[in-house]
Coordinates of C-alpha atoms in Angstrom, one line a residue:
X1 CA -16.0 9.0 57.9
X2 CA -16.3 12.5 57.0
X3 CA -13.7 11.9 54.4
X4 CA -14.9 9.4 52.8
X5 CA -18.9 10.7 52.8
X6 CA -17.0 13.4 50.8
X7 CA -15.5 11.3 48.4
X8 CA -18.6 9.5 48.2
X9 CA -20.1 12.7 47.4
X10 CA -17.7 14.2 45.0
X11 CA -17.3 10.5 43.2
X12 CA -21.1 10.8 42.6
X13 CA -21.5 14.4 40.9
X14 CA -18.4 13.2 38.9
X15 CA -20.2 10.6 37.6
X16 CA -23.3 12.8 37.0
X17 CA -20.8 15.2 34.7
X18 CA -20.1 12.0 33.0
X19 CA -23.1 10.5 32.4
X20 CA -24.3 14.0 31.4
X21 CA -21.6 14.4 28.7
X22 CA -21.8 11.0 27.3
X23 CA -25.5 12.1 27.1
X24 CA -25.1 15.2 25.2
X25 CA -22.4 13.2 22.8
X26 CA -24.7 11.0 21.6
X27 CA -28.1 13.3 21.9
X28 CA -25.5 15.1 19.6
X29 CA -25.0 12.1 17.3
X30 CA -28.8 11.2 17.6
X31 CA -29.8 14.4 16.6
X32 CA -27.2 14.2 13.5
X33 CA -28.9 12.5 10.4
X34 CA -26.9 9.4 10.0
X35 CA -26.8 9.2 6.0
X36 CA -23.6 8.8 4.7
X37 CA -23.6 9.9 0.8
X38 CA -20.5 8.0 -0.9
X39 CA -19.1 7.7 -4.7
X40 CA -18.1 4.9 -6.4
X41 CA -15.8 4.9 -9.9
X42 CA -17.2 1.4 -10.8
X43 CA -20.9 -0.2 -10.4
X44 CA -20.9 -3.3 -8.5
X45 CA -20.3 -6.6 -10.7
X46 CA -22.0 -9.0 -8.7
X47 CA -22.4 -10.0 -5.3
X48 CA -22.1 -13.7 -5.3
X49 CA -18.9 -14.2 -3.0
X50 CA -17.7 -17.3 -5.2
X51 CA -17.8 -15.5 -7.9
X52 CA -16.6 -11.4 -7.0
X53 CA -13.4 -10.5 -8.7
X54 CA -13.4 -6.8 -8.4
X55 CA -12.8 -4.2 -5.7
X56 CA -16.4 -2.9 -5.6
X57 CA -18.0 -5.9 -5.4
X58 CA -16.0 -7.3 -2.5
X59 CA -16.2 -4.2 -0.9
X60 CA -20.1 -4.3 -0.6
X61 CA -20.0 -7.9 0.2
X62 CA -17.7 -6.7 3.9
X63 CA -20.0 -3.8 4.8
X64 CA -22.9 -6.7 4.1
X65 CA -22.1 -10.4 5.0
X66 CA -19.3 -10.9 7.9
X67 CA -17.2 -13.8 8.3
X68 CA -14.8 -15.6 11.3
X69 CA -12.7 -12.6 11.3
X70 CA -13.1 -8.6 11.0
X71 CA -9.9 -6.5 11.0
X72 CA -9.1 -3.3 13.0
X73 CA -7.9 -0.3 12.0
X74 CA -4.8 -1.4 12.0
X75 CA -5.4 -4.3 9.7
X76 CA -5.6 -7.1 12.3
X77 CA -8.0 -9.4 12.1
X78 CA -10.4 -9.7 15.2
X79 CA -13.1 -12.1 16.2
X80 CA -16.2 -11.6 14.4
X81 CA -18.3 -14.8 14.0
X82 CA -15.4 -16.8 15.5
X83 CA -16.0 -15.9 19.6
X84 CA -13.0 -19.0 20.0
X85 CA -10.4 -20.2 17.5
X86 CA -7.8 -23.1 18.6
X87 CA -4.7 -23.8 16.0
X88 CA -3.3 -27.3 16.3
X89 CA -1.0 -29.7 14.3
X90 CA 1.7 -27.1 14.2
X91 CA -0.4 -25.1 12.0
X92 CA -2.5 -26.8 10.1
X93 CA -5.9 -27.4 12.4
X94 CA -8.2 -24.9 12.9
X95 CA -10.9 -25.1 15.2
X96 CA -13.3 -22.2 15.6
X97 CA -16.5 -22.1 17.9
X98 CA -18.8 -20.0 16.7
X99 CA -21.2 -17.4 17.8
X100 CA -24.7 -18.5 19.2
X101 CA -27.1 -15.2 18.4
X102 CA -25.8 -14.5 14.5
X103 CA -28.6 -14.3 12.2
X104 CA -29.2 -14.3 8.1
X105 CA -31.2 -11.7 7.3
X106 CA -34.3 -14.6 6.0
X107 CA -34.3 -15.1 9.8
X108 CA -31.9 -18.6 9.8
X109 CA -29.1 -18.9 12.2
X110 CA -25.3 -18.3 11.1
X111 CA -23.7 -21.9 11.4
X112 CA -20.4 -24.2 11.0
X113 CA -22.2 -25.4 7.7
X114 CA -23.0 -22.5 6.0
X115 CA -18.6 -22.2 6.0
X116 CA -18.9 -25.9 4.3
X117 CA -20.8 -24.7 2.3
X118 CA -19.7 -21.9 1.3
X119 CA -16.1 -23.1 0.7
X120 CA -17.4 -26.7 -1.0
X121 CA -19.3 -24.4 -4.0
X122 CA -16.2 -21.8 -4.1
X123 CA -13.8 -24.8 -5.5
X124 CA -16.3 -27.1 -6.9
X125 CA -15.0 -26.2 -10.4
X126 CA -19.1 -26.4 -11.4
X127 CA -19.3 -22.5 -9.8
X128 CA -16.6 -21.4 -11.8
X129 CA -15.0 -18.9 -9.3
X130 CA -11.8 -17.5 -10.8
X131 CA -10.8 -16.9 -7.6
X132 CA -11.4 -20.4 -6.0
X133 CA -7.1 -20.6 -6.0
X134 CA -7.2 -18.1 -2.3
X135 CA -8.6 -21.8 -0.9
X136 CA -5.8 -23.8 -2.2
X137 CA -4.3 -23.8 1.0
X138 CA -7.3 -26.2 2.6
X139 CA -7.4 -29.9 2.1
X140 CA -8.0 -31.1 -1.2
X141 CA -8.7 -27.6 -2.3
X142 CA -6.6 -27.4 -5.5
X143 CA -7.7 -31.1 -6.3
X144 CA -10.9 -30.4 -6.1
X145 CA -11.2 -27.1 -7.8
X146 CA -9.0 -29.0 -11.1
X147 CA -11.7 -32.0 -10.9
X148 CA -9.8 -34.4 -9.6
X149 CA -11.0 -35.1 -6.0
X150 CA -15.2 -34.9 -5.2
X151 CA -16.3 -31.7 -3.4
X152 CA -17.0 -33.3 -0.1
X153 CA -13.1 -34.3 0.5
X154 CA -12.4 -30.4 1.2
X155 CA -10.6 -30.5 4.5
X156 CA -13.4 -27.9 6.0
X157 CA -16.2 -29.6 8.3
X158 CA -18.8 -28.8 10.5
X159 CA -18.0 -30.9 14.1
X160 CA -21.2 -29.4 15.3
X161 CA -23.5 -26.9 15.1
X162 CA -21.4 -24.2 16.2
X163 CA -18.0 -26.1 15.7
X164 CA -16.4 -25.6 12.5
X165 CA -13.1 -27.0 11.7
X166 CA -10.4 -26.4 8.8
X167 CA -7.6 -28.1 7.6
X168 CA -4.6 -26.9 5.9
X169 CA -2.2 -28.3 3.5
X170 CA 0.6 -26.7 5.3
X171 CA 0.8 -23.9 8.0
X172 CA -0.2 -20.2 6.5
X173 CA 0.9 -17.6 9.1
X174 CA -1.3 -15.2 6.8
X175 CA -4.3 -17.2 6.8
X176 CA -6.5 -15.1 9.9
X177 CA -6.7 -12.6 7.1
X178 CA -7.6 -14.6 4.5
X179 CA -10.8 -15.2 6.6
X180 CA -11.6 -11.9 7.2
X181 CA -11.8 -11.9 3.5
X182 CA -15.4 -11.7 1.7
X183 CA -14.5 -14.9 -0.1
X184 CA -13.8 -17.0 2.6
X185 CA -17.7 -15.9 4.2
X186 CA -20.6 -18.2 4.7
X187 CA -23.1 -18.6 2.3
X188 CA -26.8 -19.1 3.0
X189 CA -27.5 -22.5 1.0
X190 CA -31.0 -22.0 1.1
X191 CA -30.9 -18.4 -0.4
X192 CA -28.6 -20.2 -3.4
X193 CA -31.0 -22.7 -3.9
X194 CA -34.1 -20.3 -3.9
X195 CA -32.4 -17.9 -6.5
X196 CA -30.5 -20.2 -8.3
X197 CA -28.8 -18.3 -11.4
X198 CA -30.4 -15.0 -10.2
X199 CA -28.5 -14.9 -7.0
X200 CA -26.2 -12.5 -6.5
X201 CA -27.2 -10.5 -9.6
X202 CA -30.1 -8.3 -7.5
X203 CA -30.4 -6.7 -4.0
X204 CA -33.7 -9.3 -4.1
X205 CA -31.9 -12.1 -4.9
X206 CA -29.6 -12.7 -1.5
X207 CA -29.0 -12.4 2.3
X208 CA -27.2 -11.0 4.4
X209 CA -25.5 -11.2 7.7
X210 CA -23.7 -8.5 8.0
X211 CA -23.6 -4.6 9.1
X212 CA -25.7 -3.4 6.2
X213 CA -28.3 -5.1 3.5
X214 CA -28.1 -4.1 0.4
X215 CA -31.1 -2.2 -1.6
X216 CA -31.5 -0.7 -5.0
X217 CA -29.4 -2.6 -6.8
X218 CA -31.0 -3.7 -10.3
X219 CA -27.9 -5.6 -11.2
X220 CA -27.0 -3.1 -13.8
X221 CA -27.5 0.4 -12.4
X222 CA -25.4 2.9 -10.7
X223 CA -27.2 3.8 -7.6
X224 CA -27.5 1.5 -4.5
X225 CA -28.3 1.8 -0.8
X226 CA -26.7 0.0 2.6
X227 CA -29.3 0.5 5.1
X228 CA -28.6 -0.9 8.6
X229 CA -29.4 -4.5 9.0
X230 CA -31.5 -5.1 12.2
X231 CA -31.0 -8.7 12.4
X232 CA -26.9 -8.4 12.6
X233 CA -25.4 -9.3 16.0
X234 CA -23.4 -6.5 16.2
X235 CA -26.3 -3.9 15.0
X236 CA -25.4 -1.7 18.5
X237 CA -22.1 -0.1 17.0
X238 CA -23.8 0.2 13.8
X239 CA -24.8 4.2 14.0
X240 CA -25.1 4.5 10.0
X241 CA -28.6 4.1 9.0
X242 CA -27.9 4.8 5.4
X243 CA -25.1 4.6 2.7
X244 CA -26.4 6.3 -0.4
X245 CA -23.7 5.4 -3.7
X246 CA -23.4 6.6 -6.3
X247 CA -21.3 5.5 -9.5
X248 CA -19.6 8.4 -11.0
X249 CA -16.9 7.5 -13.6
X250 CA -15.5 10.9 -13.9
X251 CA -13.8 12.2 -10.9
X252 CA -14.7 15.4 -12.4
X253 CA -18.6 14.8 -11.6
X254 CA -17.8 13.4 -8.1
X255 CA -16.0 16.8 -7.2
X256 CA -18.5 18.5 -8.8
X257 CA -21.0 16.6 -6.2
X258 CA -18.8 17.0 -2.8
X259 CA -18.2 20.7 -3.6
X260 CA -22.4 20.5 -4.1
X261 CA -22.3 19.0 -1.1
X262 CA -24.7 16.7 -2.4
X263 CA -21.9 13.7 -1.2
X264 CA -19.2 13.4 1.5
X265 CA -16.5 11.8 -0.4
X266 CA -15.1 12.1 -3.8
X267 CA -12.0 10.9 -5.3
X268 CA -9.4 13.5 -6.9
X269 CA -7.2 13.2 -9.8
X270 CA -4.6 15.9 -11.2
X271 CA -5.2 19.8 -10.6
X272 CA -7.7 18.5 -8.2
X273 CA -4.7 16.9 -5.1
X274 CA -3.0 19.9 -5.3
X275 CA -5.9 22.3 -4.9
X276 CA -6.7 20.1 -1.6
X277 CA -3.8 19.1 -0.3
X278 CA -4.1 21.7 2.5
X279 CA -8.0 20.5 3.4
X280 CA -8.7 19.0 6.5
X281 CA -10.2 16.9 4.8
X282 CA -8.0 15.6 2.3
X283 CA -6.6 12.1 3.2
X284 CA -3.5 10.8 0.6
X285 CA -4.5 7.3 0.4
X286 CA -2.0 4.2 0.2
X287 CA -2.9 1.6 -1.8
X288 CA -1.6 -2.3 -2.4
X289 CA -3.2 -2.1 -6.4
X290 CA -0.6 -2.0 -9.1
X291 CA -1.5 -0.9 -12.7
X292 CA 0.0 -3.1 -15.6
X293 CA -0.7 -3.7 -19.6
X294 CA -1.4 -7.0 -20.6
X295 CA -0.3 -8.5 -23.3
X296 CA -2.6 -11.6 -24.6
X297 CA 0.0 -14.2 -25.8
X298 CA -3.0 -16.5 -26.7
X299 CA -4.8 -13.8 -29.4
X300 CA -1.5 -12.0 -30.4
X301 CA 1.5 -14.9 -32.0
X302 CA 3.9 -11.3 -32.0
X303 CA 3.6 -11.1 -28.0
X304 CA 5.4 -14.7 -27.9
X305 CA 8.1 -12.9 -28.3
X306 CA 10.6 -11.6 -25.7
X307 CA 11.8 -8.7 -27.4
X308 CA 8.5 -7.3 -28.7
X309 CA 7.2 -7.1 -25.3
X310 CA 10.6 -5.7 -23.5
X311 CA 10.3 -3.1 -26.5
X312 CA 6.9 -2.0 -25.7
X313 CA 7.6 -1.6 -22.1
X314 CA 10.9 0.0 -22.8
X315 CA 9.0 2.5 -25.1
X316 CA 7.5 3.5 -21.8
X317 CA 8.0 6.7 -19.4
X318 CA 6.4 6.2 -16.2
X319 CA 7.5 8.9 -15.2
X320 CA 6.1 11.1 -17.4
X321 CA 2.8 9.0 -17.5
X322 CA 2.1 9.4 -12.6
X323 CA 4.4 12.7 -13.0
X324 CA 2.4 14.7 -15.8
X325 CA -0.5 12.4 -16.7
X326 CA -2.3 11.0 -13.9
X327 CA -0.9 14.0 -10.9
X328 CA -2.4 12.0 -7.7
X329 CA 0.4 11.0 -6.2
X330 CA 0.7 7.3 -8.1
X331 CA 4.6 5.9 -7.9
X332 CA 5.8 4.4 -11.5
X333 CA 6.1 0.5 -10.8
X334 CA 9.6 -0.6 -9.3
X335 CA 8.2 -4.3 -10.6
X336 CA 4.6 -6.2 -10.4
X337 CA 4.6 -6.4 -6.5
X338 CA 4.0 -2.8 -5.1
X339 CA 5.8 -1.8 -1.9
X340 CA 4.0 -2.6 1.4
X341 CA 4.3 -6.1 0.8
X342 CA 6.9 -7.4 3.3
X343 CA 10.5 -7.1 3.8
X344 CA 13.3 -9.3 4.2
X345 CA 13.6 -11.2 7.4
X346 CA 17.3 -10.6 8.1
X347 CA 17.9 -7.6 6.3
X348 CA 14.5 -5.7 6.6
X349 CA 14.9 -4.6 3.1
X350 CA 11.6 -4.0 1.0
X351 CA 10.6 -6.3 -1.3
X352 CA 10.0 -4.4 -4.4
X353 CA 13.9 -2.7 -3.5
X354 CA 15.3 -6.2 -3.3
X355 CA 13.6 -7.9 -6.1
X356 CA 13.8 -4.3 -8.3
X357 CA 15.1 -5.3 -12.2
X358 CA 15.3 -1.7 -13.7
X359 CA 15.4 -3.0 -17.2
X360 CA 11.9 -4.5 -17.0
X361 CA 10.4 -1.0 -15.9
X362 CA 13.0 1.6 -17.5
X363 CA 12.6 3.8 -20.7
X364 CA 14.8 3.7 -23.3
X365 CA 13.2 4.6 -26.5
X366 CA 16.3 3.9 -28.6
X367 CA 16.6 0.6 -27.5
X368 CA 13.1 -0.2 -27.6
X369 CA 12.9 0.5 -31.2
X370 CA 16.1 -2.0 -31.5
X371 CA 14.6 -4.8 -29.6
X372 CA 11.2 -3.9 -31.3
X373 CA 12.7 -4.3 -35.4
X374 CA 14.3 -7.5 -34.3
X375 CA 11.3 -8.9 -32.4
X376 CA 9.4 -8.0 -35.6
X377 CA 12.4 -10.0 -38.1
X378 CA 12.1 -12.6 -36.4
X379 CA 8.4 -13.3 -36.5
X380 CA 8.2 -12.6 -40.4
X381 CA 6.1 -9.2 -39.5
X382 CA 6.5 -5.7 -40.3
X383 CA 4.0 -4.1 -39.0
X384 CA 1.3 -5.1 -36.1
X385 CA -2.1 -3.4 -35.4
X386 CA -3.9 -4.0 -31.6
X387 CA -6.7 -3.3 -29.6
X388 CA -5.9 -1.8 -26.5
X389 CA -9.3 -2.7 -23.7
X390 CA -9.8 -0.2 -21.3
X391 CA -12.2 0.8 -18.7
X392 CA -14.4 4.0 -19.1
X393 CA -13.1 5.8 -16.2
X394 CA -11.4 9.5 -16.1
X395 CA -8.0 7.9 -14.8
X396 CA -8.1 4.7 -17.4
X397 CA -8.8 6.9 -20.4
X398 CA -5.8 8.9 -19.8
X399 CA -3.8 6.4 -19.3
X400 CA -5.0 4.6 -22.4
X401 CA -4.5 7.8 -24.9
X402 CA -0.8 8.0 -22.9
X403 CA 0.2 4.4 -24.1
X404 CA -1.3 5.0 -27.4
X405 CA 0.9 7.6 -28.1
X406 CA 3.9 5.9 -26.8
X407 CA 4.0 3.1 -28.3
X408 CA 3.0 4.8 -31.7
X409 CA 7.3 5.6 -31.6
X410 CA 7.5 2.0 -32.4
X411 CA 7.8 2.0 -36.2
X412 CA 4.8 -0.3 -37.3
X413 CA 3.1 -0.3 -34.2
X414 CA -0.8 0.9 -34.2
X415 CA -2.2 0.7 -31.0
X416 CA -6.3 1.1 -31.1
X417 CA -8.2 2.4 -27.8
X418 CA -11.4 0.4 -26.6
X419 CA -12.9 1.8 -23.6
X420 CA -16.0 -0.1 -22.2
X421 CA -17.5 -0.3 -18.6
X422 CA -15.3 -1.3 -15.9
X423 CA -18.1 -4.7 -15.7
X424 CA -18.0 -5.3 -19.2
X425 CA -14.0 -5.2 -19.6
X426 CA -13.3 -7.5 -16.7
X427 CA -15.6 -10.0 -18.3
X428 CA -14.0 -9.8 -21.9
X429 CA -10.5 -10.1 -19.9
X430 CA -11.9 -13.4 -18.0
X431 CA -12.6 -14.7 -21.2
X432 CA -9.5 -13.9 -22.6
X433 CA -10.9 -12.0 -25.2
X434 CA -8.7 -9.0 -25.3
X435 CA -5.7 -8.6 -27.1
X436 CA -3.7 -6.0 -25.0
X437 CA -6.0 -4.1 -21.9
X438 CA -5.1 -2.3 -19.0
X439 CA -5.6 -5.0 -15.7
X440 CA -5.3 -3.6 -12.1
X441 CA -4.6 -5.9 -8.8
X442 CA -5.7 -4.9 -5.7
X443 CA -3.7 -7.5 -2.8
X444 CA -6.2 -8.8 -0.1
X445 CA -3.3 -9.2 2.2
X446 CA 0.5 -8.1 2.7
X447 CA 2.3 -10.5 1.5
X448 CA 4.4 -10.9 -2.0
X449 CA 2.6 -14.1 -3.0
X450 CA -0.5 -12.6 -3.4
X451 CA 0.7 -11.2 -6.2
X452 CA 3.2 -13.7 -8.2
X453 CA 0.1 -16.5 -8.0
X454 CA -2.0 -14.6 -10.5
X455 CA 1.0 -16.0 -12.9
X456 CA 1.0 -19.3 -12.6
X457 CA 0.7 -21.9 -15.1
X458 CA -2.8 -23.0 -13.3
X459 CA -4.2 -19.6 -12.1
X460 CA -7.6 -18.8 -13.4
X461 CA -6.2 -15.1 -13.3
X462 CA -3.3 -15.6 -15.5
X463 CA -5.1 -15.4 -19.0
X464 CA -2.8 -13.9 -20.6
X465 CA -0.5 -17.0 -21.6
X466 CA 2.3 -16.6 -19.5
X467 CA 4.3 -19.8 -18.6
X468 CA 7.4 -19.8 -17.1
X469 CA 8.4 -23.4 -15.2
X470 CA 11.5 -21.7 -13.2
X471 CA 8.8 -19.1 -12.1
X472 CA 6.1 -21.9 -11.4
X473 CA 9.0 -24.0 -8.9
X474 CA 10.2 -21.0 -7.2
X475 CA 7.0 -20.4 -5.7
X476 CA 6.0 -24.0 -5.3
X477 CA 8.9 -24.0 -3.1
X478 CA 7.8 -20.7 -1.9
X479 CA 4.7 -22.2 -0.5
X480 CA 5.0 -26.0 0.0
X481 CA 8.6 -26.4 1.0
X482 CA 9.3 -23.4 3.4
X483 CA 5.9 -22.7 4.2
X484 CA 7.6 -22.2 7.9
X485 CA 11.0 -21.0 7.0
X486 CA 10.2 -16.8 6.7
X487 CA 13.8 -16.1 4.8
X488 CA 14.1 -19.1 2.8
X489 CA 10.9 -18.7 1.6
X490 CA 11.2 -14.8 1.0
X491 CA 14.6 -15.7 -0.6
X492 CA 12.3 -17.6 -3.5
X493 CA 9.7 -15.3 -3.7
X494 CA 12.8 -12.6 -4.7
X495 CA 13.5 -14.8 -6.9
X496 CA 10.0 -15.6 -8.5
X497 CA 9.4 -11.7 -9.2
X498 CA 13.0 -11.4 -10.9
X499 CA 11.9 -14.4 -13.4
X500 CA 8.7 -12.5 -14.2
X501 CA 10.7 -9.5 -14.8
X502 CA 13.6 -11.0 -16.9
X503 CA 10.7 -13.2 -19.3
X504 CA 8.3 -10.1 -18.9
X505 CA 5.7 -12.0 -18.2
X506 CA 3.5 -8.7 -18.1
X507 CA 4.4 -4.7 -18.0
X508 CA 3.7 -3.2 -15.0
X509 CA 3.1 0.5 -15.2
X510 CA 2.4 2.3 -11.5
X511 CA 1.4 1.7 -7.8
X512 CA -2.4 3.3 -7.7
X513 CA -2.8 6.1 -5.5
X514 CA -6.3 6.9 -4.1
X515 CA -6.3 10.5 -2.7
X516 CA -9.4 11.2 -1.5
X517 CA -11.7 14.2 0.1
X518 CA -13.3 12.6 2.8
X519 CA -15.9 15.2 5.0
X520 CA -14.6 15.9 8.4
X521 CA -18.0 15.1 9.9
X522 CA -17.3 11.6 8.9
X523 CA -16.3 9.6 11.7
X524 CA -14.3 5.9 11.7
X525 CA -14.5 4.9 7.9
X526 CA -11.9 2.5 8.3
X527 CA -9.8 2.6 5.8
X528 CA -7.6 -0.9 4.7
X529 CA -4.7 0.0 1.7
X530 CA -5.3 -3.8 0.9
X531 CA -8.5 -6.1 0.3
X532 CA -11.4 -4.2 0.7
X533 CA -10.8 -0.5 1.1
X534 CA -13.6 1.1 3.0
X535 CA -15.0 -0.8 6.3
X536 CA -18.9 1.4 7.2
X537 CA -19.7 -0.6 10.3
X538 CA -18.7 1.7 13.5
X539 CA -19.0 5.2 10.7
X540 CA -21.0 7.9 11.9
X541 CA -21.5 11.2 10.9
X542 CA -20.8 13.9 13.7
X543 CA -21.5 17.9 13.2

């Protein structure tokens, strides 16, 4: 008895020292302002989720709506609105039950049909959403989206309240990710109906459900704030209360700032890695975005032909251009699909080793200039004069005034810069109205295809007048025929990235690289090399 009055006793001041340390942790993180001050290289485009293309957009959208799924740190996604999900019909049925106490921020509950919704006016080819393809794998999506089926045939319904169910075309082994994906979210339909046009272009003109609502945004400025949303679910592992960003362009101003210590993050370019590579906190950041010129088939007649565009990427030195231009630790492209996206079933090889064609990504000036005079014969031309579209940023500049020069070694080739705001040029290169520009992809999950789609014949994204019918049945079979056969399917994907090389269907130039000073203080900013980047909800800032 004795013995165990002892334990008793001991148990209990153990459990005082515990309670009294978790105490002084989080009087420590109480008494810690919980402001994080972050920088952004582009302003935010819109935050309509049918209609986000870009990195910064989608980005805010995760840190303020949520969706079925949230992934981990290690990129796996876990339940958010979903608290059940059952799969049936070997793949193709998904049936989720949702959460009872999620909340829009205009006080309505979260529910099955704000996903029907959502994913009706995504595809309903009315909304124009460029990036409406992601739902071709659901029932009738594709038809839909290209007019031929009406809206209310998508294979996504609303069994109940709280019961939402989705069908596929065929079994996606990727597709838990795809919903924790700011496009696949619910929409509030009586926020889009109340805003109409305006919504999505204005902090005042949405909802949210999310971590964080958005504040300050005008639609066209460069200053916004994520203050912690009250009415989110989740809100008790929410510690930021605010997220102050800031847009700067140059990566020399953001240093500037963090050395100020008027932020706690800031990108680096150049001189500026190897002066931190030592920091604590320096993090090298991997990233699933590739860098590419584009070359507008539709504006220019000259980029019809093979060997004027293998002659202007031949006329290239990637080398010289990640080695002595941009300094941050960006790899020159191996092909359009970066590495991290998969490897080989049986073999275990990387994708963009197996699929590698050195002659679509190699310099060789000499021949370049041959391939270039022939190119130029045999379209009745001597000369050609084009507008190169670039963004405003530090890094895009560069690289811009790089390819100017290059391709000035190409007798009769002038090569004119354009750099507008990152906004501006993805608009003009929706429209098609560029003649050669600078495009980057960022992947919003691991896998090869979500690269080689952008290229089909029917993709919104593939504006650049690239058609290739080999290329368009490799990755039909890809996707339709051996859906459930891994190395069958990777086989044709190999096979879908050589065709794009050999035809060079576009040029890519280098994998991004994203190095980054990140404050020590700063706690659990999780980071994601594809989709969105930077995941705020359990950050917190420590001393």
């Amino acid at each position: 008895m004795k013995l165990k009055k002892t334990s008793a006793v001991l148990a209990g001041l153990a459990s005082v020292t515990l309670l009294a340390a978790c105490s002084k942790q989080n009087d420590s993180q109480n008494k810690t302002k919980q402001v994080l001050n972050w920088t952004e290289s582009t302003a935010i485009a819109t935050q309509d989720p049918s209609l986000a293309t870009d990195t910064t957009s989608f980005n805010t959208l995760l840190n303020t709506q949520e969706g079925l799924y949230r992934l981990d740190k290690k990129q796996n996604p876990k339940p958010a609105l979903a608290v059940k999900t059952k799969i049936s019909q070997g793949g193709k049925v998904y049936d989720f039950t949702l959460r009872k106490n999620a909340k829009w921020s205009n006080g309505q509950p979260v529910t099955a049909k704000d996903f029907v919704y959502a994913h009706r006016r995504t595809v309903n080819p009315k909304t124009k959403a460029s990036m409406a393809f992601y739902l071709y794998q659901i029932k009738n999506a594709k038809e839909i989206n290209l007019g031929q089926k009406a809206v209310n045939t998508l294979g996504v319904k609303a069994i109940s309240k709280y019961h939402l169910q989705i069908t596929l075309t065929r079994p996606v082994s990727y597709f838990k990710r795809l919903l924790a994906f700011p496009l696949f979210f619910p929409q509030n339909k009586q926020a889009v109906a109340k805003y109409g046009d305006k919504y999505g272009t204005q902090a005042k003109y949405l909802v949210f459900n999310g971590p964080y609502r958005l504040t300050k945004w005008t639609g066209s400025n460069k200053k916004w704030t994520l203050v912690k949303n009250k009415t989110y679910w989740d809100q008790k592992k929410v510690h930021l209360t605010k997220i102050n960003e800031l847009v700067t362009e140059s990566t020399t101003t953001s240093y500037n700032l963090y050395q100020a210590k008027e932020t706690d993050e800031t990108l680096l370019t150049g001189s500026q890695v190897k002066a931190n590579q030592q920091n604590a906190a320096y993090h090298q950041r991997k990233a699933s975005a590739l860098s590419r010129l584009e070359l507008n088939q539709n504006k220019v007649k000259a980029f019809t032909n093979l060997k004027i565009r293998r002659a202007i990427s031949l006329a290239i030195n990637r080398n010289s251009l990640t080695n002595n231009i941009l300094q941050d630790g960006s790899t020159p492209a191996k092909g359009f699909v970066p590495s991290g996206m998969g490897y080989n079933p049986k073999t275990k090889q990387a994708f963009q080793d197996e699929a590698y064609d050195k002659s679509a990504v190699s310099y060789n000036l000499k021949k370049a200039k041959q391939l270039w005079q022939e190119g130029l014969k045999e379209e009745g031309i001597s000369s050609l004069t084009v507008t190169l579209s670039a963004s405003d940023t530090d890094s895009a500049k560069k690289v811009a005034a790089f390819l100017q020069s290059s391709l000035a070694k190409l007798p009769g080739l002038n090569v004119e810069v354009q750099t507008i705001p990152y906004t501006q040029l993805i608009t003009k290169q929706g429209k098609k109205d560029y003649e050669m520009t600078l495009k980057n992809w960022q992947a919003i999950l691991a896998d090869p295809i979500n690269f080689l789609d952008i290229f089909e014949k029917d993709s919104s994204y593939n504006n650049s007048g690239y058609n290739d019918n080999e290329f368009d049945r490799l990755l039909d079979e890809a996707e339709n025929k051996y859906g459930n056969q891994p190395q069958k399917r990777w086989e044709r994907l190999v096979a879908a990235e050589k065709v794009l090389m050999a035809t060079q269907g576009t040029i890519p130039l280098y994998q991004v690289a994203k190095p980054q000073l990140l404050r020590t203080s700063v706690k659990n900013v999780l980071y994601n090399p594809t989709g969105c980047p930077y995941d705020f909800k359990t950050a917190s800032i420590s001393k």
